[in-house]
Coordinates of C-alpha atoms in Angstrom, one line a residue:
Chain A
M8 CA 0.0 0.0 0.0
K9 CA 1.3 3.4 -0.9
R10 CA 1.1 6.2 1.5
W11 CA 1.8 9.9 1.1
I12 CA 1.7 12.6 3.7
L13 CA 1.0 15.8 1.8
S14 CA 1.0 18.2 4.6
C15 CA 4.6 19.3 3.8
L16 CA 3.5 20.0 0.2
M17 CA 0.5 22.0 1.4
F18 CA 2.9 24.4 3.1
F19 CA 4.2 25.5 -0.2
A20 CA 0.9 25.4 -2.0
V21 CA -1.4 27.6 -0.2
P22 CA 0.3 29.3 2.8
A23 CA -2.4 31.9 3.3
H24 CA -5.3 29.5 3.6
A25 CA -3.8 26.3 4.8
V26 CA -6.3 25.1 7.3
L27 CA -6.3 21.4 6.5
N28 CA -3.7 18.7 6.4
I29 CA -4.5 15.8 4.1
E30 CA -3.4 12.3 4.6
I31 CA -3.9 9.8 1.7
T32 CA -3.8 6.0 1.8
G33 CA -4.2 3.5 -1.0
A34 CA -3.8 3.8 -4.7
G35 CA -6.0 3.1 -7.8
E36 CA -5.8 -0.2 -9.6
H37 CA -4.1 1.5 -12.4
Q38 CA -2.0 4.6 -11.9
T39 CA -1.1 6.8 -14.9
P40 CA 2.5 8.0 -14.8
I41 CA 2.5 11.7 -15.4
S42 CA 5.0 14.5 -15.1
L43 CA 4.0 18.1 -14.2
V44 CA 6.6 20.6 -15.2
R45 CA 6.6 23.9 -13.4
F46 CA 5.3 26.6 -15.8
S47 CA 7.5 29.4 -17.0
G48 CA 6.9 33.0 -16.0
D49 CA 6.0 34.3 -12.5
A50 CA 7.8 31.9 -10.3
A51 CA 5.5 32.2 -7.3
I52 CA 2.3 31.7 -9.3
A53 CA 3.9 28.8 -11.3
Q54 CA 5.0 27.1 -8.1
G55 CA 1.5 27.6 -6.5
L56 CA -0.1 26.1 -9.6
L57 CA 2.3 23.1 -9.6
E58 CA 1.6 22.3 -6.0
L59 CA -2.2 22.7 -6.4
V60 CA -2.4 20.5 -9.5
S61 CA -0.1 17.9 -7.9
N62 CA -2.2 17.8 -4.7
D63 CA -5.4 17.5 -6.6
L64 CA -4.2 14.7 -8.8
N65 CA -2.5 12.9 -6.0
R66 CA -5.7 12.8 -3.9
T67 CA -7.4 10.6 -6.5
G68 CA -4.8 7.9 -6.2
L69 CA -5.1 7.4 -10.0
F70 CA -1.8 9.1 -11.0
K71 CA 1.8 8.4 -10.3
L72 CA 3.5 11.8 -10.3
I73 CA 7.0 11.5 -11.8
D74 CA 9.6 14.2 -11.0
P75 CA 10.8 15.9 -14.2
A76 CA 14.3 15.7 -12.7
G77 CA 15.5 19.1 -13.8
K78 CA 14.0 19.0 -17.3
S79 CA 11.8 22.1 -17.9
P80 CA 10.3 22.2 -21.3
H81 CA 7.6 24.9 -21.9
E82 CA 6.7 24.1 -25.5
P83 CA 6.1 20.8 -27.2
R84 CA 9.1 21.2 -29.4
D85 CA 11.4 21.2 -26.3
I86 CA 10.3 17.6 -25.3
R87 CA 12.6 14.8 -26.3
P88 CA 10.6 11.6 -25.7
A89 CA 13.8 9.5 -25.1
E90 CA 14.3 11.6 -21.9
W91 CA 10.8 10.7 -20.5
A92 CA 10.9 6.9 -20.3
G93 CA 8.0 5.5 -18.3
V94 CA 6.1 8.8 -18.4
E95 CA 2.7 8.6 -20.3
A96 CA 1.8 12.3 -20.1
V97 CA 3.5 15.6 -19.5
L98 CA 1.8 18.9 -18.4
I99 CA 3.7 22.0 -19.6
G100 CA 2.7 25.7 -19.7
T101 CA 3.4 29.4 -19.3
V102 CA 2.2 32.1 -17.0
E103 CA 2.1 35.5 -18.7
P104 CA 1.2 38.8 -16.9
Q105 CA -1.7 40.8 -18.4
A106 CA -3.1 44.3 -17.8
E107 CA -5.1 45.1 -14.7
G108 CA -3.3 42.5 -12.4
K109 CA -4.4 39.6 -14.5
V110 CA -2.5 36.6 -15.7
A111 CA -2.9 34.4 -18.7
V112 CA -2.0 30.7 -18.0
K113 CA -1.5 28.7 -21.2
F114 CA -1.1 25.0 -20.7
R115 CA -0.8 21.8 -22.7
L116 CA -1.1 18.1 -21.9
L117 CA 1.0 15.9 -24.1
D118 CA 0.6 12.2 -24.6
L119 CA 4.1 10.8 -24.9
V120 CA 3.0 7.3 -25.8
R121 CA 1.0 8.3 -28.9
N122 CA 3.1 11.5 -29.4
A123 CA -0.1 13.6 -29.4
E124 CA -1.4 16.8 -27.8
L125 CA -4.3 15.9 -25.6
M126 CA -5.2 19.5 -24.7
S127 CA -4.2 23.1 -25.1
Q128 CA -5.9 25.9 -23.3
V129 CA -5.5 29.4 -22.1
V130 CA -7.2 30.6 -18.8
T131 CA -7.1 34.3 -17.9
A132 CA -7.9 35.3 -14.4
K133 CA -6.9 37.7 -11.6
E134 CA -3.7 36.9 -9.8
D135 CA -5.7 36.1 -6.6
Q136 CA -7.7 33.4 -8.5
V137 CA -4.7 31.2 -8.9
R138 CA -6.4 28.5 -6.8
A139 CA -9.3 28.4 -9.2
I140 CA -7.0 28.2 -12.2
G141 CA -5.1 25.3 -10.6
H142 CA -8.2 23.3 -9.8
R143 CA -9.5 24.0 -13.4
I144 CA -6.2 22.7 -14.9
A145 CA -6.4 19.6 -12.6
D146 CA -10.0 19.0 -13.7
L147 CA -9.0 19.1 -17.4
V148 CA -6.0 16.8 -16.9
Y149 CA -8.1 14.4 -14.9
E150 CA -10.8 14.4 -17.6
R151 CA -8.4 13.8 -20.5
L152 CA -6.6 11.0 -18.8
T153 CA -9.5 9.2 -17.1
G154 CA -12.5 10.0 -19.3
S155 CA -14.6 11.4 -16.4
P156 CA -14.9 15.1 -15.5
G157 CA -12.7 16.3 -12.6
V158 CA -14.3 17.6 -9.4
F159 CA -11.5 19.7 -8.1
S160 CA -13.3 23.0 -8.9
T161 CA -16.5 21.9 -7.1
R162 CA -17.3 22.9 -3.5
I163 CA -18.4 21.2 -0.4
A164 CA -20.5 22.3 2.6
Y165 CA -20.3 21.2 6.2
V166 CA -21.1 22.3 9.8
S167 CA -18.3 23.0 12.2
R168 CA -18.8 23.1 16.0
D169 CA -16.2 24.8 18.1
A170 CA -16.6 26.1 21.7
G171 CA -20.4 26.2 21.5
V172 CA -20.4 28.1 18.1
Y173 CA -21.9 26.4 15.1
R174 CA -20.8 27.5 11.6
L175 CA -22.2 26.5 8.2
V176 CA -19.1 26.4 6.0
V177 CA -18.6 26.3 2.3
A178 CA -15.1 25.3 1.1
D179 CA -13.2 24.1 -2.0
S180 CA -13.4 20.3 -2.6
D181 CA -9.9 20.0 -1.0
G182 CA -11.3 21.6 2.2
D183 CA -9.4 24.8 1.7
N184 CA -10.8 28.3 1.1
E185 CA -13.4 28.1 3.8
Q186 CA -16.2 30.6 4.0
A187 CA -18.8 30.7 6.8
L188 CA -22.3 31.2 5.5
L189 CA -23.9 31.3 8.9
T190 CA -22.6 31.5 12.5
S191 CA -25.0 30.5 15.4
R192 CA -25.0 29.6 19.0
E193 CA -27.7 26.9 18.2
P194 CA -27.2 23.8 16.2
I195 CA -27.1 23.7 12.4
M196 CA -27.8 20.5 10.4
S197 CA -28.1 18.9 7.0
P198 CA -26.8 21.4 4.4
A199 CA -28.1 20.6 0.9
W200 CA -26.9 22.1 -2.3
S201 CA -29.3 23.4 -5.0
P202 CA -28.4 21.7 -8.3
D203 CA -27.0 24.9 -9.8
G204 CA -24.7 25.3 -6.7
R205 CA -25.9 28.8 -6.0
Q206 CA -28.1 28.1 -2.9
I207 CA -27.9 25.9 0.2
A208 CA -30.9 24.7 2.2
Y209 CA -30.2 23.7 5.8
V210 CA -31.7 23.2 9.2
S211 CA -31.1 25.8 11.9
F212 CA -32.2 25.8 15.6
E213 CA -31.7 29.5 16.0
K214 CA -35.4 30.0 16.8
S215 CA -35.1 27.3 19.4
R216 CA -36.3 24.4 17.2
A217 CA -35.4 22.9 13.8
M218 CA -36.6 25.0 10.9
V219 CA -35.5 24.9 7.2
Y220 CA -33.8 27.8 5.5
V221 CA -32.6 28.5 2.0
Q222 CA -29.6 30.8 1.6
S223 CA -28.0 32.3 -1.5
L224 CA -24.2 31.9 -1.7
T225 CA -23.9 35.1 -3.7
S226 CA -26.2 37.6 -2.1
R227 CA -26.1 35.7 1.3
Q228 CA -29.9 36.4 1.5
R229 CA -31.9 33.7 3.2
T230 CA -35.5 32.6 3.4
L231 CA -37.2 30.6 6.1
I232 CA -39.1 28.0 4.1
A233 CA -40.5 25.7 6.8
D234 CA -41.4 26.6 10.4
F235 CA -44.4 24.3 11.2
P236 CA -44.9 23.2 14.8
G237 CA -42.4 20.5 15.8
S238 CA -39.3 19.8 13.7
N239 CA -38.7 20.9 10.1
S240 CA -35.7 19.2 8.7
A241 CA -33.8 17.1 6.1
P242 CA -34.1 19.3 3.0
S243 CA -33.2 17.8 -0.4
W244 CA -33.5 19.5 -3.8
S245 CA -35.1 18.0 -6.9
P246 CA -32.6 17.7 -9.8
D247 CA -34.3 20.7 -11.6
G248 CA -34.1 22.9 -8.5
S249 CA -37.8 23.6 -8.5
K250 CA -38.8 21.5 -5.5
I251 CA -37.5 20.6 -2.0
A252 CA -38.3 17.4 -0.2
M253 CA -38.2 17.7 3.6
V254 CA -39.3 16.1 6.8
L255 CA -42.0 17.7 9.0
T256 CA -43.5 16.5 12.3
R257 CA -46.5 18.8 12.0
D258 CA -48.9 15.9 11.5
D259 CA -47.4 13.9 14.4
E260 CA -44.5 11.6 13.2
S261 CA -41.5 12.6 11.1
Q262 CA -42.9 12.3 7.5
I263 CA -41.7 13.3 4.1
Y264 CA -43.2 16.2 2.1
I265 CA -42.4 17.9 -1.1
A266 CA -42.8 21.7 -1.6
N267 CA -41.7 24.2 -4.1
S268 CA -38.2 25.5 -3.3
N269 CA -39.8 28.6 -1.6
G270 CA -41.7 26.3 0.8
K271 CA -45.1 26.8 -0.9
H272 CA -47.5 24.1 -2.2
L273 CA -46.6 21.5 0.4
R274 CA -47.6 17.9 -0.5
R275 CA -47.3 14.9 1.8
I276 CA -45.5 11.9 0.3
T277 CA -45.2 9.3 3.0
Y278 CA -48.0 8.1 5.4
S279 CA -46.5 5.8 8.0
E280 CA -46.5 5.6 11.8
A281 CA -42.7 5.4 11.6
I282 CA -39.8 7.9 11.4
D283 CA -39.5 8.6 7.6
T284 CA -36.5 10.9 7.0
E285 CA -33.5 11.9 4.9
P286 CA -35.2 12.0 1.5
S287 CA -32.9 12.2 -1.5
F288 CA -34.1 12.6 -5.0
S289 CA -33.1 10.2 -7.8
P290 CA -31.1 11.8 -10.6
D291 CA -34.2 11.6 -12.9
G292 CA -36.3 13.2 -10.3
S293 CA -39.0 10.5 -10.2
S294 CA -38.4 8.9 -6.8
L295 CA -36.9 9.5 -3.4
L296 CA -34.7 7.3 -1.3
F297 CA -35.3 7.7 2.4
T298 CA -34.5 6.2 5.9
S299 CA -37.4 4.6 7.8
D300 CA -37.8 2.4 10.8
R301 CA -41.2 1.2 9.6
G302 CA -39.8 -2.3 9.4
G303 CA -38.6 -2.3 13.0
S304 CA -35.1 -0.9 12.5
P305 CA -33.9 2.0 10.3
Q306 CA -33.3 0.8 6.7
I307 CA -33.4 2.4 3.3
Y308 CA -36.6 2.6 1.2
R309 CA -37.6 4.1 -2.1
V310 CA -40.9 5.9 -2.9
S311 CA -42.3 7.6 -6.0
I312 CA -42.5 11.4 -5.8
E313 CA -46.3 10.8 -6.3
G314 CA -46.3 8.9 -3.0
G315 CA -47.9 5.4 -2.7
N316 CA -46.2 2.3 -1.5
A317 CA -42.6 2.4 -0.5
E318 CA -40.2 -0.4 -1.5
R319 CA -37.6 -1.6 1.1
L320 CA -34.1 -1.7 -0.5
T321 CA -31.7 -2.6 2.3
F322 CA -32.1 -5.7 4.5
E323 CA -28.8 -5.2 6.4
S324 CA -28.1 -6.5 9.8
G325 CA -27.8 -3.5 12.0
N326 CA -29.1 -0.2 10.7
A327 CA -28.9 1.8 7.5
F328 CA -29.0 5.6 7.3
S329 CA -28.5 8.7 5.1
P330 CA -28.9 7.3 1.5
R331 CA -27.6 9.4 -1.4
F332 CA -27.8 8.4 -5.0
H333 CA -24.8 7.9 -7.3
P334 CA -25.1 10.5 -10.1
D335 CA -26.0 7.6 -12.5
G336 CA -28.9 6.5 -10.3
K337 CA -27.8 2.9 -10.4
S338 CA -26.5 2.7 -6.8
F339 CA -26.5 4.7 -3.6
V340 CA -24.2 5.3 -0.7
F341 CA -25.3 5.1 2.9
A342 CA -24.1 4.9 6.5
H343 CA -24.2 1.3 7.8
F344 CA -24.3 0.9 11.6
R345 CA -23.5 -2.6 12.8
E346 CA -21.6 -4.1 15.7
G347 CA -21.2 -0.7 17.3
V348 CA -19.6 1.2 14.4
F349 CA -20.6 3.0 11.3
H350 CA -19.2 2.1 7.9
I351 CA -19.6 3.8 4.5
A352 CA -21.3 1.4 2.1
V353 CA -22.6 1.4 -1.4
Y354 CA -25.7 -0.5 -2.5
D355 CA -26.2 -1.6 -6.1
I356 CA -29.9 -1.4 -6.9
E357 CA -29.9 -4.0 -9.8
S358 CA -27.8 -6.6 -8.2
R359 CA -29.1 -5.8 -4.6
Q360 CA -25.5 -6.1 -3.3
T361 CA -24.0 -4.0 -0.6
Q362 CA -20.3 -3.2 -0.7
I363 CA -18.6 -1.9 2.5
L364 CA -15.9 0.7 1.6
T365 CA -14.4 1.6 4.9
V366 CA -13.0 -0.1 7.9
G367 CA -15.5 1.5 10.2
G368 CA -15.7 4.1 13.0
W369 CA -17.8 7.2 13.5
E370 CA -18.4 7.4 9.7
K371 CA -21.5 9.3 8.8
K372 CA -23.4 11.4 6.2
P373 CA -21.8 10.2 2.9
S374 CA -22.3 12.0 -0.4
F375 CA -21.0 11.3 -3.9
A376 CA -18.8 13.8 -5.8
P377 CA -20.8 14.9 -8.9
N378 CA -18.6 12.6 -11.1
G379 CA -19.5 9.6 -8.9
K380 CA -15.8 8.7 -8.4
M381 CA -15.4 9.8 -4.7
I382 CA -17.5 9.9 -1.6
L383 CA -17.2 12.6 1.1
F384 CA -18.2 11.7 4.6
A385 CA -17.7 12.7 8.3
T386 CA -15.4 10.7 10.5
E387 CA -13.4 11.2 13.6
L388 CA -9.8 11.5 14.6
Q389 CA -8.8 11.6 18.3
G390 CA -12.3 12.5 19.3
R391 CA -12.8 15.3 16.8
G392 CA -15.0 15.3 13.8
I393 CA -13.1 15.6 10.5
L394 CA -13.8 15.2 6.8
A395 CA -12.8 12.2 4.8
T396 CA -13.2 10.8 1.3
V397 CA -13.0 7.3 -0.2
S398 CA -12.9 6.4 -3.9
S399 CA -16.1 4.7 -5.0
D400 CA -14.2 1.4 -5.4
G401 CA -12.9 1.7 -1.8
R402 CA -9.3 1.7 -2.8
V403 CA -8.2 5.3 -2.1
K404 CA -8.9 7.0 1.2
Q405 CA -8.0 10.4 2.6
K406 CA -8.6 12.3 5.8
M407 CA -8.7 16.0 5.8
V408 CA -7.8 17.3 9.3
A409 CA -9.0 20.7 10.1
Q410 CA -6.9 22.6 12.7
R411 CA -9.9 23.6 14.8
G412 CA -13.4 22.5 15.6
D413 CA -15.6 19.5 15.3
I414 CA -16.7 18.9 11.7
R415 CA -20.0 17.3 10.8
E416 CA -22.7 16.9 8.2
P417 CA -20.6 17.3 5.0
M418 CA -22.3 17.4 1.6
W419 CA -20.5 17.5 -1.8
G420 CA -21.8 20.2 -4.1
P421 CA -22.7 20.0 -7.8
F422 CA -20.6 20.8 -10.9
L423 CA -20.6 24.6 -11.3
K424 CA -22.5 25.7 -14.4
Chain B
M18 CA -58.5 14.0 39.2
M19 CA -57.5 10.9 41.1
K20 CA -59.0 8.8 38.3
K21 CA -56.8 10.5 35.9
L22 CA -53.7 9.9 38.0
I23 CA -54.6 6.2 38.3
L24 CA -55.1 6.0 34.5
G25 CA -51.7 7.7 34.1
V26 CA -50.0 5.2 36.3
L27 CA -51.7 2.3 34.5
L28 CA -50.5 3.7 31.2
L29 CA -47.0 4.1 32.4
N30 CA -47.1 0.4 33.6
L31 CA -48.2 -0.6 30.1
L32 CA -45.5 1.6 28.5
A33 CA -43.0 0.0 30.8
A34 CA -44.0 -3.6 29.8
C35 CA -40.8 -3.9 27.8
S36 CA -38.5 -2.8 30.6
S37 CA -36.6 -5.5 32.4
N38 CA -37.0 -3.8 35.8
P39 CA -39.9 -5.0 37.9
P40 CA -42.3 -2.1 38.5
K41 CA -41.7 -0.5 41.8
E42 CA -44.5 -0.1 44.4
E43 CA -46.2 3.2 43.7
T44 CA -46.3 5.3 46.9
M45 CA -47.7 8.7 46.2
E46 CA -47.3 10.9 49.3
P47 CA -50.5 13.0 49.7
A48 CA -49.5 16.7 49.9
T49 CA -51.0 17.7 53.3
T50 CA -51.5 21.3 54.3
S51 CA -53.2 22.0 57.6
A52 CA -55.3 25.2 57.7
A53 CA -54.9 27.3 60.8
E54 CA -58.0 27.3 63.0
A55 CA -58.2 30.7 64.8
P56 CA -61.5 31.6 66.5
A57 CA -61.2 35.4 67.1
A58 CA -62.3 36.0 70.8
D59 CA -60.7 39.3 71.3
T60 CA -58.3 41.6 69.5
Q61 CA -55.3 40.0 71.0
A62 CA -56.5 36.6 70.0
A63 CA -57.2 38.1 66.5
A64 CA -53.6 39.5 66.3
D65 CA -52.2 36.2 67.5
A66 CA -54.2 34.4 64.9
Q67 CA -53.1 36.9 62.2
A68 CA -49.4 36.3 63.2
A69 CA -49.9 32.6 63.2
A70 CA -51.6 32.8 59.8
D71 CA -48.8 34.9 58.5
A72 CA -46.2 32.4 59.8
Q73 CA -48.2 29.6 58.3
A74 CA -48.4 31.4 54.9
A75 CA -44.7 32.0 55.0
A76 CA -44.0 28.3 55.8
D77 CA -46.4 27.3 53.1
A78 CA -44.6 29.5 50.6
Q79 CA -41.3 28.1 51.7
A80 CA -42.6 24.5 51.4
A81 CA -44.0 25.3 47.9
A82 CA -40.6 26.7 46.9
D83 CA -38.8 23.7 48.3
A84 CA -41.2 21.4 46.5
Q85 CA -40.7 23.2 43.3
A86 CA -36.9 23.2 43.7
A87 CA -37.1 19.4 44.4
L88 CA -39.3 19.0 41.4
M89 CA -36.9 20.9 39.1
E90 CA -33.9 18.9 40.4
K91 CA -35.4 15.8 38.8
N92 CA -36.7 16.9 35.4
S93 CA -35.2 14.3 33.0
V94 CA -36.6 11.0 31.9
Y95 CA -34.4 8.4 30.2
F96 CA -34.8 5.9 27.4
P97 CA -33.1 2.6 26.3
F98 CA -31.4 2.6 22.8
D99 CA -33.7 3.4 20.0
V100 CA -36.7 3.2 22.3
D101 CA -39.2 6.1 22.7
A102 CA -41.6 4.8 25.4
V103 CA -41.5 6.4 28.8
Q104 CA -40.0 3.9 31.3
A105 CA -41.3 2.6 34.6
A106 CA -38.2 4.0 36.4
D107 CA -39.3 7.5 35.5
R108 CA -42.9 7.1 36.7
E109 CA -42.4 9.1 39.8
T110 CA -40.7 12.0 38.0
I111 CA -43.5 12.1 35.4
M112 CA -46.3 12.0 38.1
N113 CA -44.6 14.7 40.2
H114 CA -44.4 17.0 37.2
A115 CA -47.9 16.1 36.0
E116 CA -49.3 16.9 39.4
Y117 CA -47.4 20.2 39.6
L118 CA -48.6 21.2 36.2
A119 CA -52.2 20.2 37.0
S120 CA -52.2 22.4 40.1
H121 CA -50.5 25.3 38.4
P122 CA -52.5 25.6 35.1
D123 CA -50.7 28.9 34.3
V124 CA -47.3 27.3 34.2
K125 CA -46.0 26.2 30.7
V126 CA -43.1 23.9 30.0
R127 CA -41.1 22.7 27.0
V128 CA -40.3 19.0 26.8
E129 CA -37.0 18.6 24.9
G130 CA -36.2 15.2 23.4
N131 CA -32.6 14.0 22.8
A132 CA -30.9 11.0 21.4
D133 CA -27.5 9.3 21.6
E134 CA -25.2 9.5 18.5
R135 CA -25.8 6.0 17.3
G136 CA -28.0 7.0 14.3
S137 CA -27.9 9.7 11.6
S138 CA -28.5 13.2 12.9
E139 CA -31.8 13.4 11.1
Y140 CA -33.1 10.0 12.3
N141 CA -32.1 11.1 15.8
L142 CA -34.1 14.3 15.4
G143 CA -37.1 12.2 14.7
L144 CA -36.4 9.9 17.6
G145 CA -36.0 12.9 20.0
Q146 CA -39.3 14.3 18.7
R147 CA -41.0 10.9 19.6
R148 CA -39.5 10.9 23.0
A149 CA -40.6 14.4 23.7
K150 CA -44.1 13.6 22.4
N151 CA -44.4 10.4 24.6
T152 CA -43.2 12.3 27.6
K153 CA -45.8 15.0 26.9
R154 CA -48.5 12.3 26.5
A155 CA -47.5 10.8 29.9
L156 CA -47.7 14.2 31.6
V157 CA -51.1 14.9 30.1
L158 CA -52.4 11.5 31.2
G159 CA -51.1 12.4 34.7
G160 CA -53.2 15.5 34.7
A161 CA -51.3 18.3 32.8
Q162 CA -53.2 20.2 30.1
D163 CA -52.1 19.7 26.5
A164 CA -51.7 23.5 26.0
Q165 CA -49.2 23.7 28.9
I166 CA -46.7 21.6 27.1
E167 CA -44.7 22.3 23.9
T168 CA -42.4 19.6 22.5
V169 CA -39.1 20.1 20.7
S170 CA -36.3 17.7 19.6
Y171 CA -32.6 18.4 19.6
G172 CA -31.8 14.9 18.3
E173 CA -28.1 14.2 18.9
E174 CA -27.2 17.9 18.5
K175 CA -27.0 18.8 22.2
P176 CA -25.3 15.9 24.0
R177 CA -24.9 16.2 27.7
C178 CA -21.9 13.9 27.5
S179 CA -19.7 13.4 24.4
E180 CA -17.8 10.2 24.8
H181 CA -18.5 7.0 22.8
N182 CA -19.6 4.7 25.6
E183 CA -22.8 3.5 27.1
A184 CA -22.5 5.5 30.3
C185 CA -22.5 8.6 28.2
W186 CA -25.1 7.5 25.7
A187 CA -27.5 6.7 28.5
Q188 CA -27.3 10.3 29.7
N189 CA -28.0 11.6 26.2
R190 CA -31.1 9.4 25.6
R191 CA -33.5 11.5 27.5
A192 CA -36.3 14.1 27.6
D193 CA -36.0 17.2 29.7
I194 CA -39.0 18.9 31.2
N195 CA -37.9 22.5 30.9
Y196 CA -39.7 25.2 32.9
S197 CA -37.5 28.2 32.0
A198 CA -37.6 28.0 28.2
Q199 CA -41.1 29.6 27.9

């Protein structure tokens, strides 16, 4: 098993925002050998980009980064394939200053096996957006070499709890660049991304009980969309963004309802005498997965958005919680509690097979990256809640250790459109 | 009133059917207050009687305050793992609060349900809501009025104890009868 500790690299990469150390274990079944050459031009920006792209690619476990060993080509004509034995692809590029504090980053990805250019692009941005450029480059390299879009430019949301203060945080997918959307003395739960990535629905106890709010990431404006008597919780957006499924106890038990995304036109979906909770829309918008203890213990069920009979999907020993669909709709991830610990597990709907991906611990609230290749979840290290990811085949794992606070309730955001 | 209390006790016995503890003997101490008898023969006697009555009133007020303090000291009921039925062990706590609420119809309380961490936060929110609701139901059966009691769930969000062991979880699986939240 290969093992990298990237914290030393992070020091160079993003000194101003380095709030997380990342520890990676495991490797993909096949690792593509790739060399990243530091771009020419502004040395600080070039170094920052190199570290960022290296870290992004390393975290997937799908690449073997090979040191260029002093070679520094910046144009295709500078590359002599004989000098790059064992390297399948090389990333080269230039950083050129532009007017008004902008930079133009031109980069190319070359396939040394087929002797072909896989990609050539120019990205222009302000100097302080180097992180965004680096993630974008890593996304494109990942896509060209694996066939799936990269998710390094996407964002995640989670709740941090520190000395009695709760914060709803939005951060880059590597956990860096944190921004607090809400700070409260009362608990915050269950952040849920709108499909366009512009709004987050969540549960806040600021009015002394659970109510559902929707907040814009750009204007920061927020709307209270459910404040019925009892608890209002577990928001989940429909794929087209027009509806929100949520759980209300206004008619006694925790039951699932669907409303327009402004909370209007409420419609009850489940009718049970059990706890029905954690609805999650299927990618085609036609059905919901949810957690219910109607069969005696909490397990995962599926129901049409028109309501009607629910179908039980998991028959696990122990309990199953927090289902979230894979983007292809063919499987879902859930938190499996058995023999005193939680595991992250994936259930394949057609074969009805469950695959456990993690060794177990206080592992909760999993969600897929929008490309379906990684799963983000909450776990614990030395008594503190932290973020972790596992590749969807279970081979590559990473822990993201925040320097402060207890981290809970993560949710991976969508592709930004 | 007494009928209601008996009904409440019976219900709690039924609710406790799954508990392994044998139900304890129910001994409800009747709250006795002796009214001062003071026939006013002359003004001195009247003044004496007034002083005695004042002293008695002060003693009564002190007793009431003590009783309330004792009541508040025990305002939590506890639940087994993934169970939301009020347990026999908490019968006395429930009946004491129910009686107090019945005799103080202006007092309002909030019953706050909680859960241990062995579930998802959302499932635990539902479980805490059930625990709060069943605690309220027991209080109402004991004589409290429905309108006196609001229920709320904190799920696993406000643990009293944060270690991963049964001693800790047992403290977190509870409903609190909160008099100061209103």
